């Protein structure tokens, strides 16, 4: 049992002989400890923890290839220069701004959203191949995938950004 005892002795000098003796007292700490643990368990059991915000991505099996017609493939290249370059099949890529403004919290560009909406509206079998450069920010990839989820686009693929993609984006810049 948790008890606090007070000493029953005098303190100080002997010159005050007429001082009264202090009476000892006992304080039982058990109920206070019980209440503390009850409160602790109550708050631990009733607290909700922050749930992680995850996105489910289905990955195809590594064996076997999926054949898709060239007209059903849209390639979206993100080299990290603030623009996205999109093309259908083997056509020359077209340049659109990735974001509406230079603000760090800006949403994906309205022109890019319009292109995605139009092209997937025309062709429901459209597969979008996203090729993002090492120079691009991770936020750009997350924003693109978030936009796909908002538009209910579930047919997309992530691929490597190759030197051919770099050359294609350079040609699109030069044509402008």
Short mmCIF file of N, CA and C in Angstrom, two decimals:
data_model
loop_
_atom_site.label_atom_id
_atom_site.label_comp_id
_atom_site.label_asym_id
_atom_site.label_seq_id
_atom_site.Cartn_x
_atom_site.Cartn_y
_atom_site.Cartn_z
N UNK A 1 0.84 -1.17 0.00
CA UNK A 1 0.00 0.00 0.00
C UNK A 1 0.89 1.23 0.00
N UNK A 2 0.53 2.24 -0.78
CA UNK A 2 1.32 3.46 -0.85
C UNK A 2 0.92 4.42 0.24
N UNK A 3 1.85 4.70 1.13
CA UNK A 3 1.56 5.58 2.26
C UNK A 3 2.65 6.64 2.34
N UNK A 4 2.27 7.81 2.81
CA UNK A 4 3.23 8.86 3.09
C UNK A 4 3.17 9.10 4.58
N UNK A 5 4.28 8.86 5.24
CA UNK A 5 4.35 9.08 6.69
C UNK A 5 5.11 10.36 6.96
N UNK A 6 4.66 11.07 7.96
CA UNK A 6 5.35 12.28 8.37
C UNK A 6 6.16 11.95 9.61
N UNK A 7 7.39 12.41 9.67
CA UNK A 7 8.20 12.10 10.84
C UNK A 7 7.62 12.77 12.09
N UNK A 8 7.83 12.15 13.20
CA UNK A 8 7.29 12.64 14.45
C UNK A 8 8.41 13.25 15.29
N UNK A 9 9.30 13.91 14.67
CA UNK A 9 10.42 14.48 15.41
C UNK A 9 10.43 15.99 15.24
N UNK A 10 11.20 16.62 16.09
CA UNK A 10 11.31 18.08 16.06
C UNK A 10 12.38 18.51 15.09
N UNK A 11 12.18 19.69 14.58
CA UNK A 11 13.20 20.29 13.75
C UNK A 11 13.57 21.63 14.36
N UNK A 12 14.75 22.06 14.06
CA UNK A 12 15.16 23.38 14.54
C UNK A 12 16.02 23.28 15.78
N UNK A 13 16.22 24.40 16.43
CA UNK A 13 17.11 24.45 17.60
C UNK A 13 16.33 24.14 18.87
N UNK A 14 17.05 23.96 19.96
CA UNK A 14 16.43 23.58 21.23
C UNK A 14 15.99 24.80 22.04
N UNK A 15 16.23 25.97 21.55
CA UNK A 15 15.92 27.14 22.35
C UNK A 15 14.42 27.38 22.48
N UNK A 16 13.62 26.89 21.55
CA UNK A 16 12.18 27.06 21.71
C UNK A 16 11.61 25.80 22.32
N UNK A 17 11.71 25.70 23.59
CA UNK A 17 11.29 24.51 24.32
C UNK A 17 9.79 24.41 24.42
N UNK A 18 9.13 25.50 24.30
CA UNK A 18 7.68 25.48 24.47
C UNK A 18 6.94 25.17 23.17
N UNK A 19 7.67 24.83 22.10
CA UNK A 19 7.00 24.48 20.84
C UNK A 19 6.21 23.20 21.02
N UNK A 20 5.14 23.15 20.33
CA UNK A 20 4.32 21.95 20.41
C UNK A 20 4.93 20.87 19.54
N UNK A 21 4.71 19.67 19.94
CA UNK A 21 5.12 18.54 19.12
C UNK A 21 4.17 18.42 17.95
N UNK A 22 4.73 18.13 16.83
CA UNK A 22 3.88 17.94 15.65
C UNK A 22 3.30 16.54 15.69
N UNK A 23 2.06 16.47 15.37
CA UNK A 23 1.43 15.17 15.31
C UNK A 23 1.66 14.56 13.94
N UNK A 24 1.95 13.28 13.85
CA UNK A 24 2.16 12.60 12.59
C UNK A 24 0.84 12.34 11.88
N UNK A 25 0.89 12.24 10.58
CA UNK A 25 -0.31 11.91 9.81
C UNK A 25 0.07 10.90 8.74
N UNK A 26 -0.90 10.16 8.29
CA UNK A 26 -0.69 9.16 7.25
C UNK A 26 -1.62 9.48 6.09
N UNK A 27 -1.05 9.44 4.88
CA UNK A 27 -1.83 9.71 3.68
C UNK A 27 -1.73 8.49 2.78
N UNK A 28 -2.86 7.88 2.50
CA UNK A 28 -2.88 6.69 1.66
C UNK A 28 -2.94 7.13 0.20
N UNK A 29 -1.93 6.75 -0.64
CA UNK A 29 -1.84 7.17 -2.04
C UNK A 29 -2.53 6.19 -2.99
N UNK A 30 -2.98 5.06 -2.51
CA UNK A 30 -3.54 4.03 -3.38
C UNK A 30 -4.74 4.53 -4.20
N UNK A 31 -5.72 5.20 -3.63
CA UNK A 31 -6.85 5.66 -4.46
C UNK A 31 -6.44 6.64 -5.56
N UNK A 32 -5.46 7.51 -5.26
CA UNK A 32 -5.03 8.46 -6.27
C UNK A 32 -4.32 7.74 -7.42
N UNK A 33 -3.52 6.75 -7.13
CA UNK A 33 -2.84 5.98 -8.18
C UNK A 33 -3.88 5.21 -9.00
N UNK A 34 -4.89 4.66 -8.35
CA UNK A 34 -5.96 3.95 -9.06
C UNK A 34 -6.68 4.88 -10.05
N UNK A 35 -7.00 6.08 -9.60
CA UNK A 35 -7.68 7.04 -10.46
C UNK A 35 -6.78 7.43 -11.62
N UNK A 36 -5.49 7.64 -11.36
CA UNK A 36 -4.56 8.01 -12.43
C UNK A 36 -4.51 6.92 -13.50
N UNK A 37 -4.43 5.67 -13.09
CA UNK A 37 -4.37 4.59 -14.07
C UNK A 37 -5.70 4.40 -14.79
N UNK A 38 -6.80 4.62 -14.11
CA UNK A 38 -8.10 4.55 -14.77
C UNK A 38 -8.23 5.64 -15.84
N UNK A 39 -7.81 6.85 -15.52
CA UNK A 39 -7.83 7.93 -16.50
C UNK A 39 -6.90 7.64 -17.68
N UNK A 40 -5.73 7.12 -17.38
CA UNK A 40 -4.77 6.79 -18.42
C UNK A 40 -5.34 5.74 -19.38
N UNK A 41 -5.91 4.67 -18.83
CA UNK A 41 -6.49 3.64 -19.71
C UNK A 41 -7.72 4.17 -20.45
N UNK A 42 -8.52 5.00 -19.81
CA UNK A 42 -9.68 5.58 -20.49
C UNK A 42 -9.26 6.38 -21.70
N UNK A 43 -8.28 7.28 -21.55
CA UNK A 43 -7.86 8.11 -22.67
C UNK A 43 -7.13 7.31 -23.74
N UNK A 44 -6.41 6.29 -23.35
CA UNK A 44 -5.74 5.45 -24.35
C UNK A 44 -6.74 4.68 -25.20
N UNK A 45 -7.82 4.21 -24.57
CA UNK A 45 -8.80 3.42 -25.30
C UNK A 45 -9.77 4.27 -26.12
N UNK A 46 -10.01 5.50 -25.71
CA UNK A 46 -10.99 6.31 -26.44
C UNK A 46 -10.36 7.23 -27.48
N UNK A 47 -9.05 7.34 -27.51
CA UNK A 47 -8.38 8.21 -28.48
C UNK A 47 -8.32 7.53 -29.84
N UNK A 48 -8.62 8.28 -30.88
CA UNK A 48 -8.47 7.74 -32.24
C UNK A 48 -7.16 8.27 -32.80
N UNK A 49 -6.40 7.38 -33.38
CA UNK A 49 -5.12 7.76 -33.94
C UNK A 49 -5.31 8.17 -35.40
N UNK A 50 -4.42 9.00 -35.90
CA UNK A 50 -4.50 9.45 -37.29
C UNK A 50 -4.29 8.27 -38.22
N UNK A 51 -5.22 8.09 -39.14
CA UNK A 51 -5.10 7.00 -40.10
C UNK A 51 -4.23 7.45 -41.26
N UNK A 52 -3.39 6.56 -41.73
CA UNK A 52 -2.50 6.92 -42.82
C UNK A 52 -3.30 7.11 -44.11
N UNK A 53 -2.87 8.08 -44.87
CA UNK A 53 -3.55 8.42 -46.12
C UNK A 53 -2.82 7.70 -47.25
N UNK A 54 -3.31 6.55 -47.65
CA UNK A 54 -2.63 5.77 -48.67
C UNK A 54 -3.49 5.68 -49.92
N UNK A 55 -2.82 5.38 -51.00
CA UNK A 55 -3.48 5.25 -52.27
C UNK A 55 -3.19 3.84 -52.79
N UNK A 56 -4.22 3.14 -53.21
CA UNK A 56 -4.03 1.78 -53.71
C UNK A 56 -3.69 1.82 -55.20
N UNK A 57 -2.59 1.15 -55.53
CA UNK A 57 -2.17 1.05 -56.92
C UNK A 57 -2.04 -0.43 -57.25
N UNK A 58 -2.77 -0.87 -58.25
CA UNK A 58 -2.68 -2.26 -58.68
C UNK A 58 -1.52 -2.41 -59.64
N UNK A 59 -0.65 -3.35 -59.33
CA UNK A 59 0.53 -3.60 -60.16
C UNK A 59 0.29 -4.87 -60.96
N UNK A 60 0.50 -4.81 -62.27
CA UNK A 60 0.28 -6.02 -63.08
C UNK A 60 1.36 -7.06 -62.80
N UNK A 61 1.08 -8.31 -63.13
CA UNK A 61 2.09 -9.34 -62.92
C UNK A 61 3.30 -9.10 -63.82
N UNK A 62 4.48 -9.55 -63.36
CA UNK A 62 5.71 -9.32 -64.11
C UNK A 62 5.81 -10.20 -65.35
N UNK A 63 5.15 -11.33 -65.32
CA UNK A 63 5.21 -12.23 -66.48
C UNK A 63 4.14 -11.86 -67.48
N UNK A 64 4.50 -11.91 -68.72
CA UNK A 64 3.53 -11.63 -69.79
C UNK A 64 3.46 -10.16 -70.10
N UNK A 65 3.11 -9.85 -71.32
CA UNK A 65 2.96 -8.47 -71.76
C UNK A 65 1.51 -8.21 -72.11
N UNK A 66 1.12 -6.99 -71.92
CA UNK A 66 -0.24 -6.57 -72.25
C UNK A 66 -0.16 -5.81 -73.57
N UNK A 67 -0.88 -6.31 -74.54
CA UNK A 67 -0.88 -5.66 -75.86
C UNK A 67 -1.97 -4.59 -75.90
N UNK A 68 -1.56 -3.38 -76.27
CA UNK A 68 -2.49 -2.26 -76.37
C UNK A 68 -2.29 -1.60 -77.72
N UNK A 69 -3.36 -1.29 -78.40
CA UNK A 69 -3.26 -0.61 -79.69
C UNK A 69 -2.62 0.76 -79.52
N UNK A 70 -1.84 1.17 -80.51
CA UNK A 70 -1.10 2.42 -80.42
C UNK A 70 -2.03 3.63 -80.30
N UNK A 71 -3.20 3.56 -80.88
CA UNK A 71 -4.16 4.67 -80.79
C UNK A 71 -4.76 4.80 -79.39
N UNK A 72 -4.63 3.75 -78.60
CA UNK A 72 -5.19 3.76 -77.25
C UNK A 72 -4.15 4.14 -76.19
N UNK A 73 -2.99 4.61 -76.61
CA UNK A 73 -1.92 4.95 -75.67
C UNK A 73 -1.67 6.46 -75.71
N UNK A 74 -1.75 7.05 -74.54
CA UNK A 74 -1.40 8.46 -74.38
C UNK A 74 -0.17 8.51 -73.49
N UNK A 75 0.89 9.17 -73.95
CA UNK A 75 2.12 9.28 -73.18
C UNK A 75 2.19 10.67 -72.57
N UNK A 76 2.39 10.71 -71.26
CA UNK A 76 2.50 11.96 -70.52
C UNK A 76 3.91 12.03 -69.94
N UNK A 77 4.71 12.95 -70.49
CA UNK A 77 6.11 13.08 -70.05
C UNK A 77 6.24 14.30 -69.15
N UNK A 78 6.95 14.11 -68.01
CA UNK A 78 7.18 15.21 -67.06
C UNK A 78 8.68 15.31 -66.84
N UNK A 79 9.35 16.22 -67.57
CA UNK A 79 10.81 16.31 -67.44
C UNK A 79 11.29 17.14 -66.26
N UNK A 80 10.43 17.87 -65.60
CA UNK A 80 10.84 18.65 -64.44
C UNK A 80 11.06 20.12 -64.74
N UNK A 81 10.60 20.59 -65.89
CA UNK A 81 10.77 22.00 -66.25
C UNK A 81 9.50 22.83 -66.02
N UNK A 82 8.53 22.23 -65.32
CA UNK A 82 7.28 22.94 -65.05
C UNK A 82 6.21 22.71 -66.09
N UNK A 83 6.52 21.90 -67.09
CA UNK A 83 5.57 21.60 -68.15
C UNK A 83 5.38 20.08 -68.26
N UNK A 84 4.26 19.69 -68.83
CA UNK A 84 4.01 18.28 -69.16
C UNK A 84 3.87 18.20 -70.67
N UNK A 85 4.37 17.12 -71.23
CA UNK A 85 4.33 16.92 -72.68
C UNK A 85 3.52 15.66 -72.94
N UNK A 86 2.42 15.81 -73.68
CA UNK A 86 1.55 14.66 -73.93
C UNK A 86 1.48 14.39 -75.42
N UNK A 87 1.31 13.11 -75.73
CA UNK A 87 1.17 12.71 -77.14
C UNK A 87 0.33 11.45 -77.22
N UNK A 88 -0.35 11.30 -78.35
CA UNK A 88 -1.14 10.09 -78.62
C UNK A 88 -0.35 9.23 -79.60
N UNK A 89 -0.10 7.99 -79.23
CA UNK A 89 0.65 7.08 -80.09
C UNK A 89 2.05 7.60 -80.34
N UNK A 90 2.43 7.67 -81.63
CA UNK A 90 3.76 8.13 -82.00
C UNK A 90 3.78 9.60 -82.44
N UNK A 91 2.71 10.32 -82.19
CA UNK A 91 2.63 11.73 -82.59
C UNK A 91 3.62 12.57 -81.79
N UNK A 92 3.94 13.74 -82.30
CA UNK A 92 4.86 14.66 -81.61
C UNK A 92 4.21 15.15 -80.32
N UNK A 93 4.98 15.23 -79.26
CA UNK A 93 4.40 15.69 -77.98
C UNK A 93 4.01 17.16 -78.02
N UNK A 94 2.95 17.47 -77.29
CA UNK A 94 2.48 18.84 -77.15
C UNK A 94 2.74 19.30 -75.73
N UNK A 95 3.10 20.54 -75.58
CA UNK A 95 3.50 21.08 -74.28
C UNK A 95 2.34 21.80 -73.61
N UNK A 96 2.09 21.46 -72.33
CA UNK A 96 1.08 22.14 -71.52
C UNK A 96 1.69 22.43 -70.14
N UNK A 97 1.28 23.53 -69.51
CA UNK A 97 1.81 23.82 -68.16
C UNK A 97 1.35 22.76 -67.17
N UNK A 98 2.26 22.35 -66.30
CA UNK A 98 1.93 21.33 -65.30
C UNK A 98 1.05 21.90 -64.20
N UNK A 99 1.32 23.15 -63.81
CA UNK A 99 0.54 23.83 -62.77
C UNK A 99 0.01 25.15 -63.31
N UNK A 100 -1.06 25.64 -62.68
CA UNK A 100 -1.65 26.90 -63.12
C UNK A 100 -0.78 28.11 -62.79
N UNK A 101 -0.06 28.05 -61.66
CA UNK A 101 0.79 29.19 -61.28
C UNK A 101 2.08 28.65 -60.68
N UNK A 102 2.97 29.55 -60.33
CA UNK A 102 4.25 29.15 -59.74
C UNK A 102 4.12 28.88 -58.25
N UNK A 103 2.93 28.98 -57.71
CA UNK A 103 2.69 28.75 -56.29
C UNK A 103 2.96 27.29 -55.94
N UNK A 104 3.58 27.05 -54.78
CA UNK A 104 3.93 25.69 -54.37
C UNK A 104 2.69 24.84 -54.08
N UNK A 105 1.60 25.50 -53.70
CA UNK A 105 0.37 24.77 -53.36
C UNK A 105 -0.65 24.83 -54.49
N UNK A 106 -0.21 25.14 -55.69
CA UNK A 106 -1.12 25.26 -56.83
C UNK A 106 -1.63 23.88 -57.24
N UNK A 107 -2.79 23.88 -57.86
CA UNK A 107 -3.35 22.63 -58.34
C UNK A 107 -2.82 22.36 -59.75
N UNK A 108 -3.05 21.15 -60.20
CA UNK A 108 -2.62 20.76 -61.53
C UNK A 108 -3.23 21.70 -62.56
N UNK A 109 -2.52 21.96 -63.62
CA UNK A 109 -2.95 22.92 -64.62
C UNK A 109 -4.31 22.60 -65.23
N UNK A 110 -5.12 23.62 -65.42
CA UNK A 110 -6.46 23.41 -65.98
C UNK A 110 -6.37 22.92 -67.42
N UNK A 111 -5.36 23.36 -68.15
CA UNK A 111 -5.19 22.91 -69.53
C UNK A 111 -4.87 21.41 -69.58
N UNK A 112 -4.02 20.96 -68.66
CA UNK A 112 -3.69 19.53 -68.59
C UNK A 112 -4.91 18.72 -68.19
N UNK A 113 -5.67 19.23 -67.22
CA UNK A 113 -6.90 18.53 -66.82
C UNK A 113 -7.88 18.44 -67.97
N UNK A 114 -8.00 19.50 -68.75
CA UNK A 114 -8.92 19.50 -69.89
C UNK A 114 -8.47 18.49 -70.94
N UNK A 115 -7.17 18.40 -71.20
CA UNK A 115 -6.65 17.42 -72.16
C UNK A 115 -6.96 16.02 -71.69
N UNK A 116 -6.71 15.74 -70.41
CA UNK A 116 -6.98 14.40 -69.86
C UNK A 116 -8.47 14.07 -69.98
N UNK A 117 -9.32 15.04 -69.64
CA UNK A 117 -10.77 14.81 -69.69
C UNK A 117 -11.24 14.56 -71.12
N UNK A 118 -10.74 15.35 -72.07
CA UNK A 118 -11.16 15.20 -73.47
C UNK A 118 -10.70 13.87 -74.05
N UNK A 119 -9.43 13.54 -73.87
CA UNK A 119 -8.88 12.35 -74.50
C UNK A 119 -9.45 11.07 -73.90
N UNK A 120 -9.64 11.03 -72.58
CA UNK A 120 -10.25 9.83 -71.99
C UNK A 120 -11.75 9.77 -72.29
N UNK A 121 -12.38 10.93 -72.51
CA UNK A 121 -13.80 10.95 -72.90
C UNK A 121 -14.01 10.42 -74.30
N UNK A 122 -13.08 10.72 -75.20
CA UNK A 122 -13.17 10.23 -76.57
C UNK A 122 -12.94 8.72 -76.65
N UNK A 123 -12.01 8.23 -75.85
CA UNK A 123 -11.60 6.83 -75.94
C UNK A 123 -11.58 6.23 -74.54
N UNK A 124 -12.56 5.40 -74.23
CA UNK A 124 -12.66 4.80 -72.90
C UNK A 124 -11.59 3.72 -72.67
N UNK A 125 -10.95 3.25 -73.75
CA UNK A 125 -9.91 2.22 -73.63
C UNK A 125 -8.52 2.85 -73.50
N UNK A 126 -8.47 4.16 -73.34
CA UNK A 126 -7.20 4.88 -73.29
C UNK A 126 -6.36 4.43 -72.10
N UNK A 127 -5.08 4.16 -72.36
CA UNK A 127 -4.11 3.85 -71.32
C UNK A 127 -3.12 5.01 -71.31
N UNK A 128 -2.91 5.59 -70.15
CA UNK A 128 -1.99 6.73 -70.03
C UNK A 128 -0.68 6.22 -69.45
N UNK A 129 0.41 6.45 -70.17
CA UNK A 129 1.75 6.08 -69.71
C UNK A 129 2.40 7.34 -69.18
N UNK A 130 2.70 7.36 -67.89
CA UNK A 130 3.33 8.51 -67.26
C UNK A 130 4.82 8.24 -67.16
N UNK A 131 5.59 9.11 -67.78
CA UNK A 131 7.05 9.00 -67.73
C UNK A 131 7.56 10.26 -67.04
N UNK A 132 8.13 10.09 -65.87
CA UNK A 132 8.57 11.24 -65.08
C UNK A 132 10.08 11.17 -64.90
N UNK A 133 10.72 12.30 -65.11
CA UNK A 133 12.17 12.39 -65.05
C UNK A 133 12.66 12.40 -63.61
N UNK A 134 13.95 12.09 -63.44
CA UNK A 134 14.57 12.18 -62.11
C UNK A 134 14.65 13.63 -61.64
N UNK A 135 14.63 14.56 -62.57
CA UNK A 135 14.72 15.98 -62.24
C UNK A 135 13.39 16.54 -61.74
N UNK A 136 12.31 15.86 -62.03
CA UNK A 136 10.98 16.33 -61.62
C UNK A 136 10.77 16.05 -60.13
N UNK A 137 9.89 16.84 -59.54
CA UNK A 137 9.60 16.67 -58.12
C UNK A 137 8.59 15.54 -57.93
N UNK A 138 8.73 14.89 -56.78
CA UNK A 138 7.82 13.79 -56.43
C UNK A 138 6.38 14.29 -56.34
N UNK A 139 6.21 15.53 -55.91
CA UNK A 139 4.88 16.13 -55.78
C UNK A 139 4.14 16.10 -57.12
N UNK A 140 4.87 16.28 -58.21
CA UNK A 140 4.23 16.26 -59.53
C UNK A 140 3.60 14.90 -59.81
N UNK A 141 4.32 13.84 -59.49
CA UNK A 141 3.78 12.48 -59.70
C UNK A 141 2.56 12.24 -58.82
N UNK A 142 2.65 12.64 -57.57
CA UNK A 142 1.51 12.46 -56.65
C UNK A 142 0.30 13.26 -57.13
N UNK A 143 0.53 14.49 -57.58
CA UNK A 143 -0.59 15.31 -58.08
C UNK A 143 -1.23 14.71 -59.33
N UNK A 144 -0.42 14.15 -60.21
CA UNK A 144 -0.96 13.53 -61.43
C UNK A 144 -1.80 12.30 -61.07
N UNK A 145 -1.28 11.47 -60.18
CA UNK A 145 -2.04 10.26 -59.79
C UNK A 145 -3.30 10.66 -59.03
N UNK A 146 -3.23 11.69 -58.19
CA UNK A 146 -4.43 12.18 -57.51
C UNK A 146 -5.47 12.66 -58.52
N UNK A 147 -5.02 13.36 -59.55
CA UNK A 147 -5.95 13.84 -60.58
C UNK A 147 -6.58 12.66 -61.33
N UNK A 148 -5.79 11.62 -61.59
CA UNK A 148 -6.33 10.42 -62.22
C UNK A 148 -7.44 9.82 -61.35
N UNK A 149 -7.20 9.76 -60.05
CA UNK A 149 -8.22 9.22 -59.14
C UNK A 149 -9.46 10.08 -59.11
N UNK A 150 -9.29 11.40 -59.13
CA UNK A 150 -10.46 12.30 -59.13
C UNK A 150 -11.27 12.17 -60.42
N UNK A 151 -10.59 11.93 -61.53
CA UNK A 151 -11.27 11.80 -62.83
C UNK A 151 -11.72 10.36 -63.09
N UNK A 152 -11.48 9.49 -62.13
CA UNK A 152 -11.85 8.07 -62.26
C UNK A 152 -11.11 7.41 -63.43
N UNK A 153 -9.85 7.82 -63.65
CA UNK A 153 -9.00 7.19 -64.66
C UNK A 153 -8.20 6.11 -63.96
N UNK A 154 -8.50 4.87 -64.27
CA UNK A 154 -7.81 3.78 -63.59
C UNK A 154 -6.89 2.98 -64.51
N UNK A 155 -6.79 3.40 -65.75
CA UNK A 155 -5.91 2.73 -66.70
C UNK A 155 -4.71 3.62 -66.98
N UNK A 156 -3.70 3.50 -66.14
CA UNK A 156 -2.47 4.25 -66.35
C UNK A 156 -1.29 3.38 -65.93
N UNK A 157 -0.13 3.78 -66.42
CA UNK A 157 1.08 3.01 -66.16
C UNK A 157 2.22 3.99 -65.91
N UNK A 158 3.15 3.61 -65.05
CA UNK A 158 4.34 4.40 -64.79
C UNK A 158 5.50 3.75 -65.52
N UNK A 159 6.30 4.56 -66.20
CA UNK A 159 7.41 4.03 -66.98
C UNK A 159 8.63 4.91 -66.78
N UNK A 160 9.78 4.42 -67.23
CA UNK A 160 11.03 5.16 -67.09
C UNK A 160 11.09 6.30 -68.09
N UNK A 161 11.74 7.37 -67.68
CA UNK A 161 11.97 8.52 -68.56
C UNK A 161 13.29 8.26 -69.27
N UNK A 162 13.24 8.00 -70.55
CA UNK A 162 14.42 7.59 -71.31
C UNK A 162 15.05 8.79 -72.04
N UNK A 163 16.24 8.61 -72.58
CA UNK A 163 16.84 9.69 -73.39
C UNK A 163 15.99 10.03 -74.61
N UNK A 164 15.25 9.06 -75.15
CA UNK A 164 14.36 9.34 -76.28
C UNK A 164 13.24 10.29 -75.85
N UNK A 165 12.76 10.13 -74.61
CA UNK A 165 11.74 11.04 -74.09
C UNK A 165 12.32 12.45 -73.93
N UNK A 166 13.56 12.51 -73.45
CA UNK A 166 14.22 13.82 -73.31
C UNK A 166 14.35 14.50 -74.68
N UNK A 167 14.74 13.72 -75.69
CA UNK A 167 14.87 14.29 -77.04
C UNK A 167 13.51 14.73 -77.58
N UNK A 168 12.46 13.96 -77.30
CA UNK A 168 11.12 14.33 -77.77
C UNK A 168 10.64 15.63 -77.12
N UNK A 169 10.93 15.79 -75.82
CA UNK A 169 10.53 17.04 -75.16
C UNK A 169 11.35 18.22 -75.68
N UNK A 170 12.61 17.99 -76.00
CA UNK A 170 13.45 19.07 -76.56
C UNK A 170 12.92 19.49 -77.93
N UNK A 171 12.49 18.53 -78.73
CA UNK A 171 11.92 18.86 -80.05
C UNK A 171 10.62 19.64 -79.89
N UNK A 172 9.82 19.29 -78.88
CA UNK A 172 8.56 20.01 -78.66
C UNK A 172 8.84 21.44 -78.23
N UNK A 173 9.89 21.66 -77.46
CA UNK A 173 10.25 23.01 -77.04
C UNK A 173 10.76 23.80 -78.24
N UNK A 174 11.56 23.15 -79.08
CA UNK A 174 12.13 23.83 -80.26
C UNK A 174 11.03 24.20 -81.27
N UNK A 175 10.00 23.37 -81.39
CA UNK A 175 8.92 23.65 -82.34
C UNK A 175 8.08 24.84 -81.90
N UNK A 176 8.09 25.16 -80.65
CA UNK A 176 7.26 26.24 -80.12
C UNK A 176 7.75 27.54 -80.49
#
